[in-house]
């Protein structure tokens, strides 16, 4: 029996399950992932064998493919949250790590496209850390 992970968008309109194992967990720092996450990198899980099942809200899922690239992103049309997408003619499942409802046991496999990482993304361990929003 394969493990089943549940996931959802921020507003809860889209719910899904992933059955199977993840092969890799990449932190991608390319310029496209920076733009579509609004952050330093995307954090995506990859699987060539896991299956995706939409539980609700499939009609609220939109997929954008950046012309002339392989860059693709699925998202909730209500809240904009990143959602899983099937790529490479359905042979590769890509799941945004933050879209899952529970902790995962796989650690990041690698950082990708470090040559284009954000200029401010260095020495972050020296930045003040809070366990919640400071007052």
Coordinates of C-alpha atoms in Angstrom, one line a residue:
X1 CA 0.0 0.0 0.0
X2 CA 1.4 3.4 -1.0
X3 CA 1.2 6.4 1.3
X4 CA -1.6 8.9 0.6
X5 CA -1.0 12.6 1.3
X6 CA -3.9 15.1 1.2
X7 CA -3.6 18.7 0.1
X8 CA -5.5 21.8 -0.6
X9 CA -5.3 25.4 -1.7
X10 CA -5.4 28.2 0.9
X11 CA -9.1 28.9 0.6
X12 CA -10.0 25.2 0.6
X13 CA -11.9 25.3 -2.7
X14 CA -9.6 22.7 -4.2
X15 CA -8.8 19.5 -2.4
X16 CA -6.6 16.6 -3.7
X17 CA -4.8 13.4 -2.7
X18 CA -1.5 12.1 -3.9
X19 CA -0.9 8.3 -3.6
X20 CA 2.7 7.1 -3.9
X21 CA 6.2 8.1 -3.1
X22 CA 8.1 11.2 -4.2
X23 CA 11.3 10.7 -6.1
X24 CA 12.8 14.1 -5.6
X25 CA 12.3 17.4 -3.7
X26 CA 13.9 20.4 -5.5
X27 CA 14.3 24.0 -4.4
X28 CA 14.3 25.9 -7.7
X29 CA 15.9 29.4 -7.8
X30 CA 15.3 30.1 -11.5
X31 CA 13.8 33.4 -12.5
X32 CA 10.5 31.8 -13.5
X33 CA 10.0 30.2 -10.1
X34 CA 11.0 33.4 -8.3
X35 CA 8.3 35.3 -10.4
X36 CA 5.5 32.8 -9.9
X37 CA 6.1 32.3 -6.2
X38 CA 7.0 35.9 -5.4
X39 CA 9.8 34.4 -3.3
X40 CA 13.4 33.2 -3.5
X41 CA 12.6 29.8 -4.8
X42 CA 9.9 27.2 -5.4
X43 CA 9.8 24.1 -3.3
X44 CA 8.4 21.2 -5.4
X45 CA 8.1 17.5 -5.0
X46 CA 8.4 15.3 -8.1
X47 CA 7.2 11.8 -8.8
X48 CA 7.1 9.6 -11.9
X49 CA 4.9 7.0 -10.2
X50 CA 2.5 8.7 -7.8
X51 CA -1.0 9.4 -8.8
X52 CA -3.1 12.5 -8.3
X53 CA -6.8 12.5 -7.4
X54 CA -8.8 15.7 -7.3
X55 CA -11.4 15.5 -4.5
X56 CA -13.1 18.8 -5.1
X57 CA -12.6 22.1 -7.0
X58 CA -11.1 20.7 -10.2
X59 CA -13.1 23.4 -12.1
X60 CA -11.2 26.0 -10.1
X61 CA -7.8 24.7 -11.2
X62 CA -6.0 26.6 -14.0
X63 CA -2.7 25.8 -15.5
X64 CA -0.3 28.3 -17.0
X65 CA 2.5 27.4 -19.3
X66 CA 5.1 30.1 -20.0
X67 CA 5.4 30.2 -23.8
X68 CA 8.6 28.8 -25.3
X69 CA 9.6 27.2 -22.0
X70 CA 8.9 24.0 -20.0
X71 CA 7.8 26.2 -17.0
X72 CA 4.3 25.4 -15.9
X73 CA 2.2 26.2 -12.8
X74 CA -1.2 25.1 -11.7
X75 CA -3.1 27.3 -9.3
X76 CA -6.5 27.9 -7.6
X77 CA -8.5 30.5 -9.5
X78 CA -10.1 31.7 -6.3
X79 CA -7.1 32.2 -4.0
X80 CA -4.1 31.8 -6.3
X81 CA -2.4 29.0 -4.3
X82 CA 0.0 26.8 -6.2
X83 CA -1.4 23.3 -6.9
X84 CA -0.1 20.0 -8.3
X85 CA 0.4 19.7 -12.1
X86 CA 1.0 16.8 -14.4
X87 CA 3.9 17.6 -16.8
X88 CA 5.7 15.8 -19.6
X89 CA 2.6 14.4 -21.2
X90 CA 1.3 13.2 -17.8
X91 CA 4.4 11.3 -16.9
X92 CA 5.6 13.6 -14.1
X93 CA 3.6 14.8 -11.2
X94 CA 4.9 18.0 -9.6
X95 CA 3.5 18.9 -6.2
X96 CA 4.2 22.2 -4.4
X97 CA 5.5 21.1 -1.0
X98 CA 3.4 23.7 0.8
X99 CA 0.2 22.6 -0.7
X100 CA 0.2 19.3 1.3
X101 CA -1.8 19.2 4.6
X102 CA 0.7 17.1 6.5
X103 CA 4.5 16.9 7.1
X104 CA 6.5 15.0 4.5
X105 CA 9.5 12.7 5.3
X106 CA 11.6 13.6 2.3
X107 CA 14.2 16.3 2.7
X108 CA 15.2 18.6 -0.2
X109 CA 17.2 16.7 -2.7
X110 CA 19.0 19.7 -4.3
X111 CA 18.9 23.5 -5.0
X112 CA 18.5 24.2 -8.8
X113 CA 19.5 27.2 -10.9
X114 CA 21.7 28.8 -8.2
X115 CA 23.2 31.0 -10.8
X116 CA 20.0 33.0 -10.9
X117 CA 19.2 33.0 -7.2
X118 CA 17.9 36.2 -5.7
X119 CA 20.6 38.8 -4.9
X120 CA 19.4 39.0 -1.2
X121 CA 19.5 35.2 -0.7
X122 CA 22.7 34.8 1.3
X123 CA 23.7 34.6 4.9
X124 CA 20.0 34.1 5.9
X125 CA 20.9 32.2 9.0
X126 CA 22.2 35.5 10.4
X127 CA 18.8 37.3 10.0
X128 CA 16.8 37.7 13.2
X129 CA 14.2 34.8 13.5
X130 CA 10.8 34.9 15.2
X131 CA 8.4 32.0 15.9
X132 CA 5.5 34.3 15.1
X133 CA 4.8 37.8 13.7
X134 CA 6.7 40.3 15.8
X135 CA 4.7 43.0 17.5

